[in-house]
Coordinates of N, CA, C and O in Angstrom, one line a residue:
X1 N -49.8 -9.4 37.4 CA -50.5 -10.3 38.2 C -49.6 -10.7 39.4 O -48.5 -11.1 39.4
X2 N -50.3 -10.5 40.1 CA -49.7 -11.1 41.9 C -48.5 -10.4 42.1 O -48.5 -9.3 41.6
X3 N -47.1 -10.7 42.9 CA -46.2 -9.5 43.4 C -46.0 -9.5 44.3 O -46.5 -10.2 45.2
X4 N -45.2 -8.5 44.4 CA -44.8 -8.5 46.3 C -45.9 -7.5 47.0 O -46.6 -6.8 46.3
X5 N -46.0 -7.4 48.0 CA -46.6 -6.4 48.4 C -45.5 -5.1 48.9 O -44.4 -5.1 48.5
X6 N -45.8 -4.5 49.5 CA -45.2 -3.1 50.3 C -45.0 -3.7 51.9 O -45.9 -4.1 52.6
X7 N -43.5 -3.6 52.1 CA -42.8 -4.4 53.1 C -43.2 -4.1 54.3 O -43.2 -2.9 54.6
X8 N -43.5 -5.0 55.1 CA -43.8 -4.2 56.6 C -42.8 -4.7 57.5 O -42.1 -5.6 57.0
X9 N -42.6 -4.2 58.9 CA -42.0 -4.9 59.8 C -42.8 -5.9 60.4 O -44.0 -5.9 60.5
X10 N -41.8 -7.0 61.1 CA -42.3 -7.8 61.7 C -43.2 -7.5 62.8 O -43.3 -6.3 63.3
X11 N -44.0 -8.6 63.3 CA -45.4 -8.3 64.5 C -44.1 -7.5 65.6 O -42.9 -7.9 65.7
X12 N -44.7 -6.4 66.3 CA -43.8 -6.0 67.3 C -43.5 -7.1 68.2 O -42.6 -6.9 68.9
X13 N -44.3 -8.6 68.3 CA -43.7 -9.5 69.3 C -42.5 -9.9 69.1 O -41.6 -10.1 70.0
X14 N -42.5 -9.9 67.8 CA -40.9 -10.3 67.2 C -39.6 -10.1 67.6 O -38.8 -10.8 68.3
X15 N -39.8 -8.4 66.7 CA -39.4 -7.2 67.1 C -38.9 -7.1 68.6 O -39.8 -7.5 69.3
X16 N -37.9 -6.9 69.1 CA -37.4 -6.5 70.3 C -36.4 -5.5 70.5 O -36.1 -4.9 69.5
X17 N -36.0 -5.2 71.4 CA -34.8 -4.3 72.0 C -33.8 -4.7 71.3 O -33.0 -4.0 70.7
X18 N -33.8 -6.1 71.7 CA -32.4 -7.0 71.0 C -32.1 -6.9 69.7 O -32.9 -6.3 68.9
X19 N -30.9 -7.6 69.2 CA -30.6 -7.8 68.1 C -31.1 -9.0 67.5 O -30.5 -10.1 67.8
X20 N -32.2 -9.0 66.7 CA -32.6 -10.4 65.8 C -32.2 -10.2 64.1 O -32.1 -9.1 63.5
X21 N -32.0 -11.2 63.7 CA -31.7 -11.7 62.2 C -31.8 -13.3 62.2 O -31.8 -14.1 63.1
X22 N -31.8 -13.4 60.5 CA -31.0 -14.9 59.6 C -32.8 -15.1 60.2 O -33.0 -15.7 61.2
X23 N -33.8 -14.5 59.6 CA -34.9 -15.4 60.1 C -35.3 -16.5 59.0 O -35.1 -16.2 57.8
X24 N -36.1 -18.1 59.1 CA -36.2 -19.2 58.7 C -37.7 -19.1 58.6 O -38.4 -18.6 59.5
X25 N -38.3 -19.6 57.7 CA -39.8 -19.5 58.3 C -40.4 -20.7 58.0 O -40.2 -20.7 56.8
X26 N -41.3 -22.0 58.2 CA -41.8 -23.2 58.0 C -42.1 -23.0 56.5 O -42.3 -21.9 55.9
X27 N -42.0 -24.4 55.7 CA -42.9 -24.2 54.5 C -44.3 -23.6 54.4 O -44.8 -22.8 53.7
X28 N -44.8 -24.3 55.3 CA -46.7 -24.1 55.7 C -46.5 -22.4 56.6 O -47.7 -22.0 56.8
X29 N -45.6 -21.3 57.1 CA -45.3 -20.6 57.5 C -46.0 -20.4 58.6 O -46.7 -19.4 58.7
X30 N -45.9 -21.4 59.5 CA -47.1 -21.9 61.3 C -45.6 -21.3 62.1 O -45.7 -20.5 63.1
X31 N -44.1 -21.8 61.8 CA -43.4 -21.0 62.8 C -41.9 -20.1 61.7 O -41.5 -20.0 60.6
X32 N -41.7 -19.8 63.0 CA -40.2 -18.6 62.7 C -39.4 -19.0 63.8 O -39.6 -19.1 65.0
X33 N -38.2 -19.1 62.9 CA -37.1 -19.1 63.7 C -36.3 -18.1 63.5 O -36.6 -17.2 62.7
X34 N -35.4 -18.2 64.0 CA -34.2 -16.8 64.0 C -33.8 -16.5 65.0 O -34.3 -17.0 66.0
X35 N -32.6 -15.6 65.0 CA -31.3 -15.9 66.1 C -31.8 -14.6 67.0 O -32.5 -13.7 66.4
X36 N -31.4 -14.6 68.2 CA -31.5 -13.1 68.8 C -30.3 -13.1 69.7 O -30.0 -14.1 70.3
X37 N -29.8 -12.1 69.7 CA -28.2 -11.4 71.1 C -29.1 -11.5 72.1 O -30.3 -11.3 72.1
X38 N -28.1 -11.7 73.1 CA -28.7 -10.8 74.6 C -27.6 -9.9 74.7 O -26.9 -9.6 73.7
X39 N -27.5 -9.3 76.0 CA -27.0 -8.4 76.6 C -25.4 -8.4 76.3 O -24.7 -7.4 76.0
X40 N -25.1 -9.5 76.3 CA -23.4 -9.3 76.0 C -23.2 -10.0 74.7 O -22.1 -10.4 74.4
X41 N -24.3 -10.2 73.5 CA -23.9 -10.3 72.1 C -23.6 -12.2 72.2 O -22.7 -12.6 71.3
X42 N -23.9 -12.9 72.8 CA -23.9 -14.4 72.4 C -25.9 -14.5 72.3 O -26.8 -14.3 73.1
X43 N -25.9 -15.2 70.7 CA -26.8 -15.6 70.2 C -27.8 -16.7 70.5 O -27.2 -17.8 70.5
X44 N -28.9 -16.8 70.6 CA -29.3 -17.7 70.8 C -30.3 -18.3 69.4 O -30.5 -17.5 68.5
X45 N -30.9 -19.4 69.2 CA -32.4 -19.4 68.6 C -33.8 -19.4 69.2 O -34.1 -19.9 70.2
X46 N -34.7 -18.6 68.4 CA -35.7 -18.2 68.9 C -36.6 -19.2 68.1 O -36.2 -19.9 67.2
X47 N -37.9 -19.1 68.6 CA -39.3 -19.6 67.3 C -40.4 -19.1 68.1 O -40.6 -19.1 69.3
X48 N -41.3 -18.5 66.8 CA -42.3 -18.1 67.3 C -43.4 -18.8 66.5 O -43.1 -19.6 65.6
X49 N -44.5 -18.5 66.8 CA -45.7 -19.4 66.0 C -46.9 -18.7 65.5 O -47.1 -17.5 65.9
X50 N -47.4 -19.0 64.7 CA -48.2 -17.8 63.5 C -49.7 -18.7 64.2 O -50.0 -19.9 64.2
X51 N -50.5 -17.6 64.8 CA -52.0 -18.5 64.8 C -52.9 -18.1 64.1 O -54.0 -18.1 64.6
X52 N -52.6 -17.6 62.7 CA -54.0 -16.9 61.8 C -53.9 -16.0 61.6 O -54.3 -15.7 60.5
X53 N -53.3 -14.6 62.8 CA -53.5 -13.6 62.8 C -52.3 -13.0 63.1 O -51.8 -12.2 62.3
X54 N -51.7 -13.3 64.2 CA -50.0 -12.4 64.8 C -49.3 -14.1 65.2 O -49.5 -15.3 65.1
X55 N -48.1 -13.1 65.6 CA -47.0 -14.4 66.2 C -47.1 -14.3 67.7 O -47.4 -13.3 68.5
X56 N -46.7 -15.4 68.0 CA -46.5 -15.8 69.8 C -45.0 -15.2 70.1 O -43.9 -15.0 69.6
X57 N -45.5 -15.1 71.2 CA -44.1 -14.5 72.0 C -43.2 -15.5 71.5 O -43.4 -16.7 71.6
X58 N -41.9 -14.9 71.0 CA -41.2 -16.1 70.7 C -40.4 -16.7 71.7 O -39.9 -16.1 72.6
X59 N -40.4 -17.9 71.4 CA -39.8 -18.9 72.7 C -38.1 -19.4 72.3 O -37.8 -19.7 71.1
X60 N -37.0 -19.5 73.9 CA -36.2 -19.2 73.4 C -36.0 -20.9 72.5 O -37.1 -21.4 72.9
X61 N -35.5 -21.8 71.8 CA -35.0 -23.0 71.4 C -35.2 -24.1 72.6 O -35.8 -25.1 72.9
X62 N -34.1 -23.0 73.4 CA -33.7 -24.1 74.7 C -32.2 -25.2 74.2 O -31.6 -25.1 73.1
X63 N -32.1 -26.1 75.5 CA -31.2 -26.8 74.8 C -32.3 -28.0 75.0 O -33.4 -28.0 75.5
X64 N -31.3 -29.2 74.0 CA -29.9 -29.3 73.5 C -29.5 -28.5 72.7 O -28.3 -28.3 72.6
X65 N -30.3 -27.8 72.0 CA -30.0 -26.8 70.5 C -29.1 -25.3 71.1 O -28.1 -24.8 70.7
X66 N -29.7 -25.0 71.9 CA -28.8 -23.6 72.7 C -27.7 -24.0 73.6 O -27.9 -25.1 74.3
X67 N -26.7 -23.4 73.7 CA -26.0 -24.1 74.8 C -25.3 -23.1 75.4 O -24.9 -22.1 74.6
X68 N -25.0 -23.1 76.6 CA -24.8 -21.6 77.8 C -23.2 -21.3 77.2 O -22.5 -20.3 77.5
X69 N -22.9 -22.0 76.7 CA -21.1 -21.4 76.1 C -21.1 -21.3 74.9 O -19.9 -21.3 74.7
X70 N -21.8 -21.1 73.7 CA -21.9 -20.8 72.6 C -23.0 -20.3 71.9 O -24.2 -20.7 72.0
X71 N -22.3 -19.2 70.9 CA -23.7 -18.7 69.8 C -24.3 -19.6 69.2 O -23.5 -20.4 68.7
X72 N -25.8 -19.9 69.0 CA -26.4 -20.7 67.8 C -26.8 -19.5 66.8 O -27.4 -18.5 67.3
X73 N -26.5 -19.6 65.6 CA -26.9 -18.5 64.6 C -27.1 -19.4 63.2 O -26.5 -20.5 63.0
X74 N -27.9 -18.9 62.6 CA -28.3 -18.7 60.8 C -29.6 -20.3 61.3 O -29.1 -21.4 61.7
X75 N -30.0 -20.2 61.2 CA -31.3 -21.6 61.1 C -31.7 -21.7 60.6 O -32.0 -20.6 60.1
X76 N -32.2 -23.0 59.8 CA -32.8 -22.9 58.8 C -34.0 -24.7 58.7 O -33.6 -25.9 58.8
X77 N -35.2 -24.4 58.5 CA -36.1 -25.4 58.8 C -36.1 -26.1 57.5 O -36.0 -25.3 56.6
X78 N -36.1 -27.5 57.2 CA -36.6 -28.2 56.3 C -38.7 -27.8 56.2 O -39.7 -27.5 56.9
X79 N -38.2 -28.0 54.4 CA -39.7 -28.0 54.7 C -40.9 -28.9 55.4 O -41.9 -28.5 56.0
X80 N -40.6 -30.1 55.4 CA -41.2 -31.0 56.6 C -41.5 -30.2 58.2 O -42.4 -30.6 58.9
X81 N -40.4 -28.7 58.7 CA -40.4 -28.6 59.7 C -40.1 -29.4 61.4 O -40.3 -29.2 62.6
X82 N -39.5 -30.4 60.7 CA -38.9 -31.4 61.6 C -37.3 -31.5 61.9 O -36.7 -32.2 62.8
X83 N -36.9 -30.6 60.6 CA -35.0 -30.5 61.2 C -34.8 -29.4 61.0 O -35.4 -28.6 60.2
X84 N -33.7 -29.1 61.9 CA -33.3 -27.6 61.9 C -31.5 -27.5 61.8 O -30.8 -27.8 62.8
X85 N -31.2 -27.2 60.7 CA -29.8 -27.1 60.2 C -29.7 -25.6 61.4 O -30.7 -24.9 61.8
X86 N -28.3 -25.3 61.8 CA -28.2 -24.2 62.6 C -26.5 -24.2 62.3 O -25.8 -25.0 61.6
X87 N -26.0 -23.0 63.0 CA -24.5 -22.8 62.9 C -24.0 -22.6 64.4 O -24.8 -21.9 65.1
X88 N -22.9 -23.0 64.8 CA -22.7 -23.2 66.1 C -20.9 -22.7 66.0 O -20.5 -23.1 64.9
X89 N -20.1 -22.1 66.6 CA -18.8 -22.1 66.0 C -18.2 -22.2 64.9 O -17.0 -22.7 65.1
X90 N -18.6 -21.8 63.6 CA -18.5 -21.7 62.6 C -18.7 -23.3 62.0 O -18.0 -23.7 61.1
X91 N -19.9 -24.0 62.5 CA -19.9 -25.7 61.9 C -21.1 -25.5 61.4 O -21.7 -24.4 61.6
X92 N -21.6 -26.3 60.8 CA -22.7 -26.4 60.4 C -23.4 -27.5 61.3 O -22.9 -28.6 61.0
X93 N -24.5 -27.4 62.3 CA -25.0 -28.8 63.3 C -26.4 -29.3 62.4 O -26.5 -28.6 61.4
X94 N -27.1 -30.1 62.6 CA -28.1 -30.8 62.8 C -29.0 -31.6 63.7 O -28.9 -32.7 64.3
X95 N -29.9 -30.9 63.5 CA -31.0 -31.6 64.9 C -32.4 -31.5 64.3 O -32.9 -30.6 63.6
X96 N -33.2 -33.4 65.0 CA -34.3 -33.1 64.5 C -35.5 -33.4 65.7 O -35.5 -33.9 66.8
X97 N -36.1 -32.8 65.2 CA -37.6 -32.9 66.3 C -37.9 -34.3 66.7 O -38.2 -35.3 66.1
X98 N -37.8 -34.1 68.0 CA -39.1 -35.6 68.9 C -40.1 -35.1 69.1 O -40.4 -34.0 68.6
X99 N -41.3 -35.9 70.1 CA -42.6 -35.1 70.6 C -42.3 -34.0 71.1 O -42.9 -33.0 70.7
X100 N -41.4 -33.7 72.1 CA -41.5 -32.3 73.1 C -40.7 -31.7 72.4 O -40.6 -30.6 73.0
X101 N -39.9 -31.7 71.4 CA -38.7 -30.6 71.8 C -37.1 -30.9 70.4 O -37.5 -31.0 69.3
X102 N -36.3 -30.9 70.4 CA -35.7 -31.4 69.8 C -34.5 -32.3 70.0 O -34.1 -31.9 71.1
X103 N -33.6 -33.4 69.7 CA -32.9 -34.3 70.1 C -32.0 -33.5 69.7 O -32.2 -32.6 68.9
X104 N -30.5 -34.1 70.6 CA -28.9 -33.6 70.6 C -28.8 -32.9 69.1 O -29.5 -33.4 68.1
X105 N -28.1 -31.6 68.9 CA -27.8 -31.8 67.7 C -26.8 -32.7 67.3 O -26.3 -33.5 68.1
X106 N -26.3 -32.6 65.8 CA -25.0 -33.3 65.4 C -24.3 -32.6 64.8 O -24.9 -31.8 64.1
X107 N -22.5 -32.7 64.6 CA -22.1 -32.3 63.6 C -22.6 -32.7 61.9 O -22.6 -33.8 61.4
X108 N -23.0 -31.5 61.3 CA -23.4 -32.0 59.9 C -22.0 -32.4 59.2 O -20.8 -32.2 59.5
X109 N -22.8 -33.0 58.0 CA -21.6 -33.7 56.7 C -20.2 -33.5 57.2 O -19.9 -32.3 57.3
X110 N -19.1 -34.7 57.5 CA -17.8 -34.5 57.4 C -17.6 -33.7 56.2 O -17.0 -32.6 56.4
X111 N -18.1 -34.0 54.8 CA -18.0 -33.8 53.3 C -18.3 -31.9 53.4 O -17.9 -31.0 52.6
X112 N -19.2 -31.6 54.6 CA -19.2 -29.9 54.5 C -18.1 -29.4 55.2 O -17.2 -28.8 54.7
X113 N -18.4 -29.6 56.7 CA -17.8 -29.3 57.4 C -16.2 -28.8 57.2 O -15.6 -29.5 56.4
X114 N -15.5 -28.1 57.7 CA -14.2 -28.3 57.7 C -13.7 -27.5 58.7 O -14.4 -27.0 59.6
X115 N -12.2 -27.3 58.6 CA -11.4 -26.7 59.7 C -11.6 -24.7 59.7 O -11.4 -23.8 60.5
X116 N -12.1 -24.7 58.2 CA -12.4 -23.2 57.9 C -14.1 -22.8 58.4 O -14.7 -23.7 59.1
X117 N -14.7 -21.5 58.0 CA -15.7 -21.5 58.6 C -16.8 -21.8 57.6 O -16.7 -21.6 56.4
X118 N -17.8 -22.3 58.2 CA -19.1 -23.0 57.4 C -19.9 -21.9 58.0 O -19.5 -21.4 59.0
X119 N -21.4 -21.6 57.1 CA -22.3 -21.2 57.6 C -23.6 -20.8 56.7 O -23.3 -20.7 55.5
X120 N -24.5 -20.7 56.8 CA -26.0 -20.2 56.3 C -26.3 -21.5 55.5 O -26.2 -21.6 54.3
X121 N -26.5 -22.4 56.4 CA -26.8 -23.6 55.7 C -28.3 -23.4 55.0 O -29.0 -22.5 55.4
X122 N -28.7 -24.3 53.8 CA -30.3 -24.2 52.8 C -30.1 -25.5 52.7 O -28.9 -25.8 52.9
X123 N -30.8 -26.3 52.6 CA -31.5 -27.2 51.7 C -32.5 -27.7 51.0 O -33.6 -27.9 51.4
X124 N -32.1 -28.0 49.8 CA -33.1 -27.9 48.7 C -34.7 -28.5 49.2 O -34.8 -29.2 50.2
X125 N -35.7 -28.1 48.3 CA -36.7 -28.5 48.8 C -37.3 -30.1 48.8 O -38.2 -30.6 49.5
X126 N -36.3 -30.5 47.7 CA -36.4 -32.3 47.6 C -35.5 -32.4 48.2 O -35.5 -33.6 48.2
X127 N -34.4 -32.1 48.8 CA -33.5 -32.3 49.6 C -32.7 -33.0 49.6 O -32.4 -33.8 50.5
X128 N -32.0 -32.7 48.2 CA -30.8 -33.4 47.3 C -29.8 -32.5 47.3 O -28.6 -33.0 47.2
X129 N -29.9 -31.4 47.5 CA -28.8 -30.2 47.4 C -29.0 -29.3 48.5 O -30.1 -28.9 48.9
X130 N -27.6 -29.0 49.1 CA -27.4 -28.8 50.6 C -26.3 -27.9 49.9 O -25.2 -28.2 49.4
X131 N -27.2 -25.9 50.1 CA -25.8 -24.8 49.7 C -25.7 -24.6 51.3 O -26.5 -24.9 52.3
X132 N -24.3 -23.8 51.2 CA -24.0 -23.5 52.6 C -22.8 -21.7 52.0 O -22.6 -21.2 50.8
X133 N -22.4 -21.3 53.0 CA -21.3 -20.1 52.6 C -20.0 -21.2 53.5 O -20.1 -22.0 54.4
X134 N -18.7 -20.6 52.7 CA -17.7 -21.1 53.4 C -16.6 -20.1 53.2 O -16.8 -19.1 52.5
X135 N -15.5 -20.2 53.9 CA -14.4 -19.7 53.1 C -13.0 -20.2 53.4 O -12.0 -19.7 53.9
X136 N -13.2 -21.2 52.9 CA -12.7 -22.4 52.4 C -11.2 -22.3 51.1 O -11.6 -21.5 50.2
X137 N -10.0 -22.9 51.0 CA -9.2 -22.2 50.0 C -10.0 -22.7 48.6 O -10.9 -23.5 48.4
X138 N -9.3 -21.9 47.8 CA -9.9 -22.1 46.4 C -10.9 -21.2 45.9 O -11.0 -21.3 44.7
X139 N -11.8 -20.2 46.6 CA -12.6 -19.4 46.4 C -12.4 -18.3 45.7 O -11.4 -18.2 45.1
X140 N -13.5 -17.3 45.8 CA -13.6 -16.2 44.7 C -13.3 -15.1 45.8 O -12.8 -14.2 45.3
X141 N -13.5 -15.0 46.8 CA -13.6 -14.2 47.8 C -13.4 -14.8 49.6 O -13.1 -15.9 50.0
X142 N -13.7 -13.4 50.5 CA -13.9 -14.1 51.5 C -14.7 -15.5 51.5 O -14.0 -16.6 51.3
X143 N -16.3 -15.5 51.6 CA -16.7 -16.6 51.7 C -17.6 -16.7 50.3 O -17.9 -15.8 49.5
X144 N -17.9 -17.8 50.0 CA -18.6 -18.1 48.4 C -19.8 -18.9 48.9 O -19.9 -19.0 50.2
X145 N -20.8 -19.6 47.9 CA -21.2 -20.2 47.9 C -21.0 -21.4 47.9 O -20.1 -21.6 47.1
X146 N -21.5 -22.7 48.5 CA -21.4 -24.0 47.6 C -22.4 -24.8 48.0 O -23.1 -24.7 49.0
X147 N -22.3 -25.7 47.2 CA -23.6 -27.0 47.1 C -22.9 -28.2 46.9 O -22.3 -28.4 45.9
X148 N -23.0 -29.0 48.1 CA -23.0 -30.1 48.2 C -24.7 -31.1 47.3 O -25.8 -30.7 47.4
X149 N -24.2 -32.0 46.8 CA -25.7 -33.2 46.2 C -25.4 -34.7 46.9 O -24.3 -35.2 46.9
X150 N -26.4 -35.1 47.3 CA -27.0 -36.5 48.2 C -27.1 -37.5 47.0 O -27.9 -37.6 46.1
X151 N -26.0 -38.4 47.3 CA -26.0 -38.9 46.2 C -26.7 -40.6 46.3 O -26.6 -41.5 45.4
X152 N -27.4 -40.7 47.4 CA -28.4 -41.8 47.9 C -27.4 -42.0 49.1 O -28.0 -42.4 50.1
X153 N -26.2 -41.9 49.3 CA -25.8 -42.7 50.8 C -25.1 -41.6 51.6 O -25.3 -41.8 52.8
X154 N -24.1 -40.3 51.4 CA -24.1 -39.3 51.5 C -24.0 -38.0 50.8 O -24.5 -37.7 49.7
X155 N -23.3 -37.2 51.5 CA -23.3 -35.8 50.4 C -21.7 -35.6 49.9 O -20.6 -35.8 50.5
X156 N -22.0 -35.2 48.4 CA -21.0 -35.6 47.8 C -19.8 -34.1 48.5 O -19.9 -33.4 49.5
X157 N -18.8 -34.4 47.3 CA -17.8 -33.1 47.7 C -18.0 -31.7 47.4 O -18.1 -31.3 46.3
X158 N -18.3 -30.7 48.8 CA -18.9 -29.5 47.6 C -18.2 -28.9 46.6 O -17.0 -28.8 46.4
X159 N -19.1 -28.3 45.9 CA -18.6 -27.4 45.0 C -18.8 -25.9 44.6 O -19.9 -25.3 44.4
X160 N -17.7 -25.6 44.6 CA -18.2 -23.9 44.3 C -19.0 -23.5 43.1 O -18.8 -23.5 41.9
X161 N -20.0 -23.0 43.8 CA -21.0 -22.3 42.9 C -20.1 -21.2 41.2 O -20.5 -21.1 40.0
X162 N -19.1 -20.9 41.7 CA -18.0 -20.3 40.5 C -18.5 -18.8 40.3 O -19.4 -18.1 40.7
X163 N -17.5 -18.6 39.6 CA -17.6 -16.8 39.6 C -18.9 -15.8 39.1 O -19.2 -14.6 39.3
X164 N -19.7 -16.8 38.2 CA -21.4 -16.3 37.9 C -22.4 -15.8 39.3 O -23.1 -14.8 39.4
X165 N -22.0 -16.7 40.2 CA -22.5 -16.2 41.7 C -21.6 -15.6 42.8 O -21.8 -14.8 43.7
X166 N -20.4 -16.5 42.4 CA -19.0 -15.6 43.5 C -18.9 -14.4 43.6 O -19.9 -13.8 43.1
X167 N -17.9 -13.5 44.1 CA -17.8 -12.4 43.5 C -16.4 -12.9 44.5 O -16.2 -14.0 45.1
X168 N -15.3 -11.3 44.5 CA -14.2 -11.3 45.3 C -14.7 -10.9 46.5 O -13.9 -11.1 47.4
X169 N -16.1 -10.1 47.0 CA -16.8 -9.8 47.8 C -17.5 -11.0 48.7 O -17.5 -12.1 48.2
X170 N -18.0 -10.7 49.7 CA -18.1 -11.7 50.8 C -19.9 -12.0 50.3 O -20.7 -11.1 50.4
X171 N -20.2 -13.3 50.0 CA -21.2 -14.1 49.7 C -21.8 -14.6 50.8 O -22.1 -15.8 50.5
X172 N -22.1 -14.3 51.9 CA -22.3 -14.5 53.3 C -23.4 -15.8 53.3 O -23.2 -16.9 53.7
X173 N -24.4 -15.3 52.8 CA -26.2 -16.0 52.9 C -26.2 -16.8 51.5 O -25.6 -16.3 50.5
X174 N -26.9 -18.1 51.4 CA -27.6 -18.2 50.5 C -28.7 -18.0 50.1 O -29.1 -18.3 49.0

């Protein structure tokens, strides 16, 4: 009963010349986000919009979210579709929707963040557990998993997912 179907590619609007990945898609699945290169390989975020039938040309983010000196890569929508976790120099940022567009992002969690690299931020669907990839000392490999939990006032200290999900191999995505 029910299943996957037989995979197709995205609408060719998607689809480009360029390089796209890390795509995000709304809970209600009305938009997509996902990163695309230009010409000399600095990334930007894209979103496109589902009307029933195909996607819209996707539009680029824009700023505050894009910014002309740095990659934005890995995004990721709350299900509400009103915040968008993203990766910016290996940090993890935060930014949430106004009427037009989106406000400044922010550095996320001191408690994630650190001097090593963060990236492919998730959060849970009640939105108590916040995994991200790091590689951070203490790990099983290059980068591992971990999950930070919201403990009503912030997010606690993460923790490594451990060697059942680790591997000595690079854990890139959650």
């Amino acid at each position: 009963a029910g299943g996957w179907g037989v995979a197709e590619s995205a609408d060719s609007i998607i689809n480009s010349p360029a390089e796209e990945c890390a795509p995000a898609i709304t809970y209600q699945g009305d938009r997509l986000f996902f990163e695309r290169a230009d010409a000399t390989g600095k990334k930007d975020l894209y979103v496109s919009a589902w009307n029933g039938s195909s996607w819209s040309e996707p539009e680029n983010v824009g700023p505050p979210v894009n910014t002309p000196d740095a990659s934005e890569t890995k995004p990721f929508v709350t299900a509400s579709g009103d915040t968008l976790f993203f990766v910016r120099r290996s940090d993890i940022y935060i930014a949430t929707r106004n009427g037009s567009g989106w406000n400044a992002p922010t550095l996320f969690s001191a408690a994630i963040n650190t001097p090593n690299d963060e990236t492919s931020p998730c959060l849970s669907a009640d939105g108590r557990e916040f995994f991200f990839t790091s590689d951070r000392p203490g790990g099983y490999g290059w980068m591992d998993i971990y999950v930070s939990t919201w403990d009503g006032s912030g997010w606690g200290a993460p923790r490594n997912l451990g060697p059942n999900v680790n591997t000595s191999d690079n854990e890139w995505y959650c």
